[in-house]
XYZ file of C-alpha atoms in Angstrom:
643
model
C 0.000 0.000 0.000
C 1.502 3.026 -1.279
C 1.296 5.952 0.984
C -0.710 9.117 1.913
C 0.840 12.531 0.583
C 0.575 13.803 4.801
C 2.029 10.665 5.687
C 5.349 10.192 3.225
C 8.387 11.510 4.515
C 9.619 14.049 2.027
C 12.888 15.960 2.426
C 12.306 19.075 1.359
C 8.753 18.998 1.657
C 6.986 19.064 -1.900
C 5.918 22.758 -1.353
C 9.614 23.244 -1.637
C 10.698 21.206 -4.540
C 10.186 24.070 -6.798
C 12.493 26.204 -5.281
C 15.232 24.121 -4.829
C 19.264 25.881 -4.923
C 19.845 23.446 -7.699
C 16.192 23.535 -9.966
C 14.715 20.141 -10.868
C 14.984 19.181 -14.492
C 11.789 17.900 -15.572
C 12.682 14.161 -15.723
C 13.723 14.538 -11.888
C 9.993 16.441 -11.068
C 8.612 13.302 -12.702
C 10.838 10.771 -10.670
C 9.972 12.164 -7.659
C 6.784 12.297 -8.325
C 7.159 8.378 -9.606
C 8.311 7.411 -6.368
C 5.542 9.528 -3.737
C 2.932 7.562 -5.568
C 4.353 4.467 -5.785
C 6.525 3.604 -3.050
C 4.767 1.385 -0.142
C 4.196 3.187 3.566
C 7.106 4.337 5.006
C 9.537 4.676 2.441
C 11.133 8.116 2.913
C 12.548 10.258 -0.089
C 15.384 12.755 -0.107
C 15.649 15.400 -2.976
C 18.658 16.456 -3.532
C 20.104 15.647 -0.291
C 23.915 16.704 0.424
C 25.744 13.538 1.016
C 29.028 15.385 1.910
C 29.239 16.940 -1.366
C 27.950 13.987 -3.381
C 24.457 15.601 -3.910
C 22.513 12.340 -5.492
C 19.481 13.374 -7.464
C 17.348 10.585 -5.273
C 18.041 8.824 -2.094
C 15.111 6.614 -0.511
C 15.436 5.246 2.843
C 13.251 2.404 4.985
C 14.178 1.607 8.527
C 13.328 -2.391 7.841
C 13.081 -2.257 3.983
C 16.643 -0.851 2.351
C 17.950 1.856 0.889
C 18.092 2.932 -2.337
C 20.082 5.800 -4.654
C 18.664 7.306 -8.261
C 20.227 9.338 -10.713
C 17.963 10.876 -13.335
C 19.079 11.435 -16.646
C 16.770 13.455 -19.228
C 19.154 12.177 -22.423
C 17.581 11.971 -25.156
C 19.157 9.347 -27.073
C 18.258 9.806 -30.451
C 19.628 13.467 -30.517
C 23.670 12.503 -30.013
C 25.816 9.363 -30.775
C 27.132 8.053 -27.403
C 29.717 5.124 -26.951
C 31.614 3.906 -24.186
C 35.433 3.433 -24.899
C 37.241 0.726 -22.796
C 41.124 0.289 -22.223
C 42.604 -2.224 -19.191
C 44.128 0.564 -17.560
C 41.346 2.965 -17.273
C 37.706 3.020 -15.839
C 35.267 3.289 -19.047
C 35.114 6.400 -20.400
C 31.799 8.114 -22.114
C 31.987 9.992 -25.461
C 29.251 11.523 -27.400
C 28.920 13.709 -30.517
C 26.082 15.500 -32.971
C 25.317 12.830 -35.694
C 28.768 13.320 -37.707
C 30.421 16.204 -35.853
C 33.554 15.516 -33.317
C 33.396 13.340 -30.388
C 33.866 14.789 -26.726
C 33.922 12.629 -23.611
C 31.338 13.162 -21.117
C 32.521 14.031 -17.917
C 29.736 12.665 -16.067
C 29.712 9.020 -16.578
C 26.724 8.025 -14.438
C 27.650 4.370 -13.718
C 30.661 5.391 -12.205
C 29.031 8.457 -10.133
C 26.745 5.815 -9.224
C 29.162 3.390 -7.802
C 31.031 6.039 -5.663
C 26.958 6.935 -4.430
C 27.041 3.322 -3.110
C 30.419 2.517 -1.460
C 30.520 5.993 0.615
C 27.087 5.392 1.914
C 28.503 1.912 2.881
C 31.893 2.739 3.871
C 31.622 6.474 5.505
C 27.604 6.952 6.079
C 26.424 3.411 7.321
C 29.102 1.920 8.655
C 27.485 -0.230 10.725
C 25.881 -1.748 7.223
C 29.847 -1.896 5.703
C 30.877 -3.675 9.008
C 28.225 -6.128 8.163
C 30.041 -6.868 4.844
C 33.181 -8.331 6.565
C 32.063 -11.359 6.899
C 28.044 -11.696 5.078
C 28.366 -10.167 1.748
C 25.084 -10.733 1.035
C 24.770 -7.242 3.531
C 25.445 -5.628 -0.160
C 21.447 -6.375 -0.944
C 20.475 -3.412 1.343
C 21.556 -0.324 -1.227
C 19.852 -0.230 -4.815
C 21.553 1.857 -7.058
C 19.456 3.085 -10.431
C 19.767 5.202 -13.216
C 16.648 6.520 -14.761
C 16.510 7.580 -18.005
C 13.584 9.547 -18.794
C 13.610 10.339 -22.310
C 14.538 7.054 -23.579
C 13.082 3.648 -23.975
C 14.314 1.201 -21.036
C 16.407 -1.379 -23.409
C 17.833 1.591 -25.215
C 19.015 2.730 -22.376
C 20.643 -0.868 -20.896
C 22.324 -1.290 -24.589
C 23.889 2.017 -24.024
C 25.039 1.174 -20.181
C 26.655 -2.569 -20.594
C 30.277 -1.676 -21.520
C 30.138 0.030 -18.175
C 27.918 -1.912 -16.116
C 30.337 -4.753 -16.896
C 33.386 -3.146 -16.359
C 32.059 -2.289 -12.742
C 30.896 -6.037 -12.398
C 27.177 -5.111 -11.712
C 25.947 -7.270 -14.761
C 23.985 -10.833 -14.861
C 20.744 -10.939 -13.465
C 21.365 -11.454 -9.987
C 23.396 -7.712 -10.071
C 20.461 -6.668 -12.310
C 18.011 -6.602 -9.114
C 20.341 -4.059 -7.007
C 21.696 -2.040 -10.072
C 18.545 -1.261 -12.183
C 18.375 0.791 -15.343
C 14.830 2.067 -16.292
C 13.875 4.050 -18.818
C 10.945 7.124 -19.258
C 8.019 4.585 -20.426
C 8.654 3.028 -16.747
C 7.903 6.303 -14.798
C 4.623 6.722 -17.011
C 3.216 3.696 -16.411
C 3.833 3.660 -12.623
C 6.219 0.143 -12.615
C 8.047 0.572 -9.678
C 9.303 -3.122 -10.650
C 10.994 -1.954 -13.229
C 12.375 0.926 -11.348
C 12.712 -0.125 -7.748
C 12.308 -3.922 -7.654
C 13.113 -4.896 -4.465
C 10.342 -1.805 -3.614
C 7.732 -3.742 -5.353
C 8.047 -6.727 -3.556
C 7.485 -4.705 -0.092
C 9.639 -7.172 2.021
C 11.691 -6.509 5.090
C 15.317 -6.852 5.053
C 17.697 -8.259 7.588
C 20.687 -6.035 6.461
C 18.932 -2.880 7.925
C 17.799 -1.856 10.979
C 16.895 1.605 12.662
C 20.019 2.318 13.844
C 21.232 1.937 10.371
C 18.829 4.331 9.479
C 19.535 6.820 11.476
C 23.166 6.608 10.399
C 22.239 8.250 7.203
C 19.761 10.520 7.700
C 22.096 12.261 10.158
C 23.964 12.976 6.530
C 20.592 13.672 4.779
C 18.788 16.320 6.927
C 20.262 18.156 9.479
C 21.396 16.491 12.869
C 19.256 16.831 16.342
C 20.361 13.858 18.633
C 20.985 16.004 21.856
C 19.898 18.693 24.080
C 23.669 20.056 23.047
C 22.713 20.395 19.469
C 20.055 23.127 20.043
C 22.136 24.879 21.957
C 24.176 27.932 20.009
C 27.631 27.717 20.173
C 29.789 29.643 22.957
C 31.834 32.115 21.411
C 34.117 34.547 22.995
C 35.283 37.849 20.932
C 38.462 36.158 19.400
C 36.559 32.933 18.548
C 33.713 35.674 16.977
C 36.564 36.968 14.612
C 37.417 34.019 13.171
C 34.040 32.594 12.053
C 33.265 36.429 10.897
C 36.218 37.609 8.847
C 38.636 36.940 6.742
C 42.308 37.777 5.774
C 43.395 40.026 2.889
C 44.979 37.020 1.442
C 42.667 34.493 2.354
C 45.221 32.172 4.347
C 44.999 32.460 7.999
C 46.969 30.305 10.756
C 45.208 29.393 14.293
C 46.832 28.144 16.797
C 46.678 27.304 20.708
C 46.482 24.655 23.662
C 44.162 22.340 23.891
C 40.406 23.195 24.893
C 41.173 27.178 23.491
C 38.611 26.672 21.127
C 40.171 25.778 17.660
C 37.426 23.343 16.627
C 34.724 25.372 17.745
C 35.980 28.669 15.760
C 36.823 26.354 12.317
C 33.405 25.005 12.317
C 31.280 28.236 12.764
C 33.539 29.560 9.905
C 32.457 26.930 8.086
C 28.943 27.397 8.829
C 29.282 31.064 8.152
C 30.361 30.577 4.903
C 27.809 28.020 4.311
C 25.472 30.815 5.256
C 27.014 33.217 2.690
C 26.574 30.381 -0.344
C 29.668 29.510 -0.200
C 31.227 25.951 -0.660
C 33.578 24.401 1.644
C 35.503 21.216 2.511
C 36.529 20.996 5.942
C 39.272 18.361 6.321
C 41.218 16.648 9.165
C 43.783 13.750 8.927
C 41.480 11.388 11.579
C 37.974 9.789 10.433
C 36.361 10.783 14.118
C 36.928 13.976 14.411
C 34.706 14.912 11.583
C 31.609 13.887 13.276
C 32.468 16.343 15.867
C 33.018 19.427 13.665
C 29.758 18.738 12.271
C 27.601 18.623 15.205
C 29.509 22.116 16.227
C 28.201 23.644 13.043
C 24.990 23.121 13.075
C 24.982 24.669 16.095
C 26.315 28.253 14.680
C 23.202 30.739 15.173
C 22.490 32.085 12.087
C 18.588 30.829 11.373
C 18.591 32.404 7.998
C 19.220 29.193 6.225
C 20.120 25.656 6.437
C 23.680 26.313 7.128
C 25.681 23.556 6.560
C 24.322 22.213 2.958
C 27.315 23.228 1.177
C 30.187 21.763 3.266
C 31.663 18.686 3.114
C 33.527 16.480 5.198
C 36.334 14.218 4.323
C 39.097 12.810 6.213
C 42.335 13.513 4.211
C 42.487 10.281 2.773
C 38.946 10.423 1.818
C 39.648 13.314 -0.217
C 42.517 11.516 -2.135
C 40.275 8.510 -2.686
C 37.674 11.085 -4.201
C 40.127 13.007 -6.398
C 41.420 10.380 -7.836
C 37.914 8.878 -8.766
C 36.669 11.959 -9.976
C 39.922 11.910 -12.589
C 40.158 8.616 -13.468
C 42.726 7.657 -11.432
C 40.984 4.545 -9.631
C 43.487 1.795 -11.312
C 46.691 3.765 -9.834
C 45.031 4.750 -6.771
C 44.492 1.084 -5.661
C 48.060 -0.346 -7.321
C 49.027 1.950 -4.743
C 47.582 0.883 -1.708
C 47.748 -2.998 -3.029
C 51.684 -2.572 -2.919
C 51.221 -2.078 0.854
C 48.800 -4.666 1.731
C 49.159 -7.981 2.561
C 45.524 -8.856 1.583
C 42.215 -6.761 1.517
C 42.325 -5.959 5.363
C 45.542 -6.732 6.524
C 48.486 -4.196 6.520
C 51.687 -5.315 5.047
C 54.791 -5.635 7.577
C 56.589 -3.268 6.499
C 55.334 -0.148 8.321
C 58.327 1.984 7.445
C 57.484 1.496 3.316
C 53.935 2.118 4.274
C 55.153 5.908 5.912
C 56.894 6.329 3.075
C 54.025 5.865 0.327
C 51.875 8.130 2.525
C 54.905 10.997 2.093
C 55.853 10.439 -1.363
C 54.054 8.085 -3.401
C 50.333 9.354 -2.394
C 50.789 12.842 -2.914
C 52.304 12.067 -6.460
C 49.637 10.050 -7.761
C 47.064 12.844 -6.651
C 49.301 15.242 -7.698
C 49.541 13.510 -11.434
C 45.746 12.818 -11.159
C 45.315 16.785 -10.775
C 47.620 17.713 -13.113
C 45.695 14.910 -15.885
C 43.157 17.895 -16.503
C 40.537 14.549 -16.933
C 37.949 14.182 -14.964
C 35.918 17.112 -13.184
C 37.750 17.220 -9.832
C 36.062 19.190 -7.198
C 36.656 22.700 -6.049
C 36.006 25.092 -2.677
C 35.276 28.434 -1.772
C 37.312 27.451 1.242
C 39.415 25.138 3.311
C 39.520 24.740 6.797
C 41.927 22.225 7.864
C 41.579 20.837 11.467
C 44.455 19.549 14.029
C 46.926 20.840 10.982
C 49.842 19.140 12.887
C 48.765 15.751 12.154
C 49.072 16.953 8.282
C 52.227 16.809 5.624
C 53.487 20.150 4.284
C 52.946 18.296 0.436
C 49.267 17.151 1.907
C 48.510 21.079 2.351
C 50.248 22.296 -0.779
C 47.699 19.457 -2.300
C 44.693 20.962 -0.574
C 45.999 23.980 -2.107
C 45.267 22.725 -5.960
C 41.390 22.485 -4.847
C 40.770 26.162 -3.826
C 39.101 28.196 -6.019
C 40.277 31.954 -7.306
C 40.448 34.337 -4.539
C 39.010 31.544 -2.057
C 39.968 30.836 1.353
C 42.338 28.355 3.272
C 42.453 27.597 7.383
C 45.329 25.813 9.437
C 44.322 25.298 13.388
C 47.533 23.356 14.826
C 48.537 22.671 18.305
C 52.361 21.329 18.477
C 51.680 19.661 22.179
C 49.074 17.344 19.830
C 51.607 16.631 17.140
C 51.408 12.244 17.730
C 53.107 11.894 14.278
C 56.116 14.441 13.865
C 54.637 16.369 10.725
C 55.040 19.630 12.855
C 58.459 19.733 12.603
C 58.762 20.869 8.710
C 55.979 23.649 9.327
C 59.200 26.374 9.923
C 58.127 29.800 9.103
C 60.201 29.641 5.687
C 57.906 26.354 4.774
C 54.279 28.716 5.553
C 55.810 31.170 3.346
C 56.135 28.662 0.335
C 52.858 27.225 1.725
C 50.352 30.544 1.149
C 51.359 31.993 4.596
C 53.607 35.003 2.834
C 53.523 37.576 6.087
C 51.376 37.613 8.628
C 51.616 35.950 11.888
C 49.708 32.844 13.884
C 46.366 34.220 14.962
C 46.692 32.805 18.749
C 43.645 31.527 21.140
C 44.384 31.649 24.504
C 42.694 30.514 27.829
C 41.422 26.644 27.883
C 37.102 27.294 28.200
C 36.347 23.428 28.180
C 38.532 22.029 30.906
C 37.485 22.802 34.512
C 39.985 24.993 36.356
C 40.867 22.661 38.621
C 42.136 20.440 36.144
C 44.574 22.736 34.456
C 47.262 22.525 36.529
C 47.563 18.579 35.951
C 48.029 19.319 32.067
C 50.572 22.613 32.532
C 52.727 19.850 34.732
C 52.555 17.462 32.518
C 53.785 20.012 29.254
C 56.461 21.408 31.529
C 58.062 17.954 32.412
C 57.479 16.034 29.175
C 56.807 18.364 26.377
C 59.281 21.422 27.078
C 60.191 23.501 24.062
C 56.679 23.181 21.869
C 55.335 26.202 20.346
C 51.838 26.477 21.556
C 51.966 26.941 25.057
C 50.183 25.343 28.098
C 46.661 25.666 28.682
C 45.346 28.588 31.086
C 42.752 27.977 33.441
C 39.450 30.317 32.552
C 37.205 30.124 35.460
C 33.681 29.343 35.078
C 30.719 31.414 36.897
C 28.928 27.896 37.296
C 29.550 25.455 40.227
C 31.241 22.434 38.568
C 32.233 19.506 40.249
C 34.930 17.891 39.236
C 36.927 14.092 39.958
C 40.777 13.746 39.081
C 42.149 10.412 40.327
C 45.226 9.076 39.393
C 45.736 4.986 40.129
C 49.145 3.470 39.473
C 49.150 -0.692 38.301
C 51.051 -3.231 37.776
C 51.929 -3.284 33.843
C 50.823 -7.163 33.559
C 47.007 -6.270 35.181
C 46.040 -3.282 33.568
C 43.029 -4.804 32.033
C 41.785 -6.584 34.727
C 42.375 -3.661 37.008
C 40.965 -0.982 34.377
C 37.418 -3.717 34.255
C 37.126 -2.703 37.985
C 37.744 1.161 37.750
C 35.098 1.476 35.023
C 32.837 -0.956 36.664
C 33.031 1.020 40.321
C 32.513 4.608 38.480
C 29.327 5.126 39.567
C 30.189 4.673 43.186
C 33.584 5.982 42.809
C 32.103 9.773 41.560
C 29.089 9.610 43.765
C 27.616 12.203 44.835
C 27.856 12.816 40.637
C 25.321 10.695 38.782
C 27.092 8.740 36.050
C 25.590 8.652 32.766
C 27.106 5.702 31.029
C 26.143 7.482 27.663
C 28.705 10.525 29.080
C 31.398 8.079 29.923
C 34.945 7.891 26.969
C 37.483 5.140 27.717
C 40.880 5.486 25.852
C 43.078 2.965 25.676
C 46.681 3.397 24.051
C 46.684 0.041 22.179
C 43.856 -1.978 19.998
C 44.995 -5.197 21.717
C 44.415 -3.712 25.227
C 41.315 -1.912 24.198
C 39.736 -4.675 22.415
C 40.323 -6.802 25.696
C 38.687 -3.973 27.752
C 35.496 -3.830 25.862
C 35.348 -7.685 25.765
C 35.268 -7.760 29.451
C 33.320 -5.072 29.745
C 30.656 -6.541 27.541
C 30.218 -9.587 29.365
C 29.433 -7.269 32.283
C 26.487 -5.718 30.032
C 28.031 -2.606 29.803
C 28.531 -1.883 26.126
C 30.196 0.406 24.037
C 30.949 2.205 20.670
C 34.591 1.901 20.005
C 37.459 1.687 17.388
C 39.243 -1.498 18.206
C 39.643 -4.268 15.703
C 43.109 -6.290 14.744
C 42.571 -5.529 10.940
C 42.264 -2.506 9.032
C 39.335 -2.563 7.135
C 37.522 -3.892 10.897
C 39.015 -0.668 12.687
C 38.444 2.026 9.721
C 34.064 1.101 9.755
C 34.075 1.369 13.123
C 35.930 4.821 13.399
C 33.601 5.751 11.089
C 30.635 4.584 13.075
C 32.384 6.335 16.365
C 29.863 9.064 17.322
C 29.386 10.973 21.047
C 25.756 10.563 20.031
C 25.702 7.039 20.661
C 24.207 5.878 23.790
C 26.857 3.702 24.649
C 29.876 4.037 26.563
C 32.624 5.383 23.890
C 35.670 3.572 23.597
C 38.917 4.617 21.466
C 42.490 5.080 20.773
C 44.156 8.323 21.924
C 44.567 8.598 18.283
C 40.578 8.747 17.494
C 39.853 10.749 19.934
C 41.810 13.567 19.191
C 39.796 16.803 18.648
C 36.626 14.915 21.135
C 35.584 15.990 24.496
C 33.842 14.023 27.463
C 32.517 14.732 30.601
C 33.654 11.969 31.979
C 37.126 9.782 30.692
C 38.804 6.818 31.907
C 42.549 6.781 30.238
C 44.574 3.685 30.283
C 48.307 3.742 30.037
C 50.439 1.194 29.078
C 53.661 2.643 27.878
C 55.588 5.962 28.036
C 58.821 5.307 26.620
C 58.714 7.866 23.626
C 58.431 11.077 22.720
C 55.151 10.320 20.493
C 53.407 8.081 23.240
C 53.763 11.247 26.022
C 51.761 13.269 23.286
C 49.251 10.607 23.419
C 48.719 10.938 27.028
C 48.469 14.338 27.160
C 46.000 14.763 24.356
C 44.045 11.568 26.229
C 44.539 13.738 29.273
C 43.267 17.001 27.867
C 39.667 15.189 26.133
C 37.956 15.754 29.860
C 35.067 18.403 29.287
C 33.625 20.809 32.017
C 30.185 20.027 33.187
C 27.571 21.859 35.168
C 26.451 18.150 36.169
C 30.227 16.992 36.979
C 33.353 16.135 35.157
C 35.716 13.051 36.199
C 39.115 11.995 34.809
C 40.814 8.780 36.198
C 43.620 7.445 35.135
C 45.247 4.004 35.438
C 48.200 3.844 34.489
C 50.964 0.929 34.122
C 54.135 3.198 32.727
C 56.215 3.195 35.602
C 57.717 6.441 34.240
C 54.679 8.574 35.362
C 54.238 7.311 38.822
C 56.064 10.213 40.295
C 53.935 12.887 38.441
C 51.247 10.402 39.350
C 51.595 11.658 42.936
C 51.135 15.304 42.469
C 47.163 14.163 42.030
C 45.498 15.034 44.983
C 43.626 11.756 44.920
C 46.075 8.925 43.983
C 46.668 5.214 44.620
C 48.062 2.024 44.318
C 47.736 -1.135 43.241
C 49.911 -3.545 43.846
C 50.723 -7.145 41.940
């Protein structure tokens, strides 16, 4: 049963759909319309949608039915010659031509496009649904993919497509189910089993789920999971002036400790500039820290507009992945990464070869894929480039390529957070060659998240471990609100750290009483997967579950960073590594080593996630490094357990 027009989930509502930024073509009115009178009850239909820059014509959602992703083409067949031209070494390319004239390729070859629609909704939207396909395949079923061709007949259409669809492996009749092509005598005659089959038959899957759901429409409509979210942001006057203005060059440098407010100014200049029709990419090196940055930017007042339609999100990698697509560069971009993996999710042992291809061989291939001129690759109004110390000087210069004429470009660095020893080659003859040519670092002071009493733990632990970095310790700013806070520092045995950290978490709620623990508040970080995974293992049995990183192979660990999300109502669970740029009012940090320079960087950025809470904040730490137990004992509230 199809139904009602005030029941159907529309996004934006049909009153709207004639107004749209980007007008309808005629052939996407009629799809739309296609699927509001055909689709079963509650089947839910995006227009449009954003999709981190991806902006799909179609994307239909069902909490228990599937997914599914349209593009709508209004070719008309009969008016230009088309072929598809395929070579081993390339992904099929689409020319066309006027009956005689020259040929051109088509820079929007729609099977491709398609394809990319499917694995980031998989891979960076649902990740839960991409975790799925680790070990059942058959999880694949849940996203239909479809082209509709409105002004030509359906087998005209598939004759056209094959070369492609069988380069991409989506024909036979089995693919033929999840990868439709449908042509403009479909939409008249209302077949939605022609269109949409799996629609049609109005069965549930067991590949989706509501959670599942709710992954993706946090990418399709705006986000509203917590009371946080409709709060506006808390901006001080120097925080103001960097969502607000701009440089006379357009490059601008921010820098301070942690918890100055670095995130929080990036994202409400993204939002501003969303506001002003701009388009923006905001980029960081981790996967995790982009869900934060999001959730900040939606919450920048300005209610004159949907404000964060025309950003988009990408990790750096992400964004190399993308460029290369978008100029035919998918062959060398995986002969790349093949050369460095053992198999499909295991890393190859040779870590040090692996560094290297991230330094020299990555940047070249995007760098050749660039310079190609093939392809449409993507460009911004601006750049805003989070925790900028994590990033290579040749990663930047990259960025750089992707900026538009008199656009903008953002660094916000902290050197005290620098895990990975990028920093060093950001001298002030480097930011000269880099766009930085004058100037000086625009510098946030005074740490607004941490609660005061806490600050004096983190200047200690710069002064004795981290002496000589740039960006200097954090500053206590005091709050006019009563907060209570919990430090507690409890020294281990190396060999029972897990068992020991299982007891810590378990007490918490007695151990910060007269607080009230929230699990939901609660972020565990751990400095290794192994000890991590073991953690959450234990801590499962015990019923308390979590959202978390760990997993022994790649492919495992990269879905569920993607998945990691302070929305969740679980405990969170992470590497220092993921959690860099995230906040918590309440953090358990597990150390297991302090030997180098890197690892001490770790702990203090673990250290420095605690966030100030009208309701209470609470950081304990256990730690098994015997090299911190006499800072250790500067905590007021400290302890030991012996083997």
């Amino acid at each position: 049963m199809t139904a009602s027009l005030s029941e159907r989930v529309i996004s934006p509502e049909r009153r709207a759909l004639a107004n749209l930024r980007t007008p309808l073509t005629a052939g996407e009115l009629a799809a739309v319309a296609f699927f509001d009178r055909t689709l079963p009850d509650g089947w839910e239909i995006y227009v449009q949608p954003h999709l981190n820059g991806l902006r799909p014509d179609i994307v239909l959602l069902h909490p228990a039915r599937g997914i599914a992703v349209f593009e709508v083409k209004d070719w008309n067949l009969s008016k230009l010659e088309y072929e598809y031209r395929v070579s081993v070494d390339r992904a099929p390319e689409l020319w066309s031509r006027e009956h005689g004239g020259p040929w051109f390729r088509q820079r929007d070859e729609p099977v491709a496009k398609l394809t990319r629609y499917r694995d980031e909704i998989r891979t960076l939207y649902c990740p839960r649904l991409g975790a799925q396909l680790e070990s059942q395949p058959g999880a694949a079923a849940a996203i239909t993919a479809g082209l509709i061709f409105t002004q030509a007949p359906t087998e005209a259409a598939r004759a056209l497509l094959r070369p492609a669809l069988t380069a991409h492996r989506l024909s036979g009749s089995k693919a033929a189910d999840y990868n439709t092509i449908s042509g403009g005598e479909a939409l008249a005659q209302s077949l939605l089993s022609e269109v949409f089959p799996w629609a049609a038959r109005d069965r549930t899957s067991s590949w989706i789920n509501e959670e599942i759901a709710a992954d993706l429409r946090s990418w399709l409509i705006e986000p509203s999971h917590a009371e946080g979210q409709r709060t506006p942001l808390p901006m001080n006057e120097k925080q103001l002036e960097l969502a607000m203005t701009r440089t006379a060059t357009g490059y601008r440098r921010v820098r301070g400790p942690a918890g100055s407010g670095k995130s929080l100014a990036l994202a409400a200049r993204a939002a501003q500039l969303s506001a002003e029709g701009k388009d923006v990419l905001v980029i960081s090196f981790n996967i995790t820290l982009l869900h934060y940055l999001r959730d900040l930017a939606v919450r920048y007042p300005n209610p004159k507009r949907s404000i964060t339609d025309r950003i988009t999100w990408l990790h750096f990698h992400g964004w190399c992945k993308r460029t290369c697509e978008e100029a035919g560069y998918e062959r060398e971009y995986k002969e790349l990464w093949r050369k460095h993996f053992a198999g499909p999710d295991d890393l190859a042992p040779d870590a040090n070869s692996l560094n290297e291809m991230l330094a020299t061989d990555l940047p070249s291939v995007v760098a050749a894929a660039i310079r190609s001129g093939s392809g449409e690759i993507t460009t911004y109004d601006a750049i805003l480039c989070d925790e900028g110390q994590d990033f290579r000087l040749d990663w930047w210069n990259l960025l750089r390529t992707s900026l538009r004429s008199g656009g903008e470009m953002l660094l916000a660095a902290d050197r005290t957070q620098d895990l990975y020893g990028h920093a060093a080659a950001w001298t002030e003859t480097s930011l000269e060659n880099a766009g930085f040519r004058g100037g000086r670092w625009f510098e946030l002071d005074g740490s607004y998240r941490f609660p005061v009493e806490l600050v004096p733990h983190l200047q200690r632990f710069v002064q004795t471990f981290l002496p000589g970095n740039e960006s200097a310790p954090p500053v206590a700013v005091q709050s006019d609100l009563f907060e209570p806070l919990r430090v507690e520092w409890v020294q281990v045995a190396p060999d029972r750290i897990v068992m020991e950290a299982v007891d810590v978490i378990r007490s918490l709620p007695q151990r910060v009483e007269p607080q009230i623990l929230s699990w939901s508040d609660l972020a565990v970080v751990a400095q290794t997967h192994r000890i991590g995974s073991e953690i959450v293992a234990e801590l499962e049995t015990l019923g308390i579950h979590s959202c978390h990183v760990f997993g022994n192979a790649t492919a495992s660990s990269r879905w569920r960073k993607s998945a990691f999300w302070m929305g969740d109502a679980r405990v969170k669970a992470s590497t220092l590594h993921s959690l860099k740029g995230w906040e918590a009012p309440h953090v358990v940090v597990i150390i297991s080593s302090a030997h180098r320079d890197s690892e001490l960087r770790g702990i203090y950025i673990a250290l420095s996630r605690l966030r100030r809470s009208a309701g209470g904040s609470t950081l304990l730490v256990l730690c098994g490094a015997p090299e911190l137990a006499t800072y250790g004992e500067s905590w007021a509230n400290r302890s030991e357990i012996s083997p």
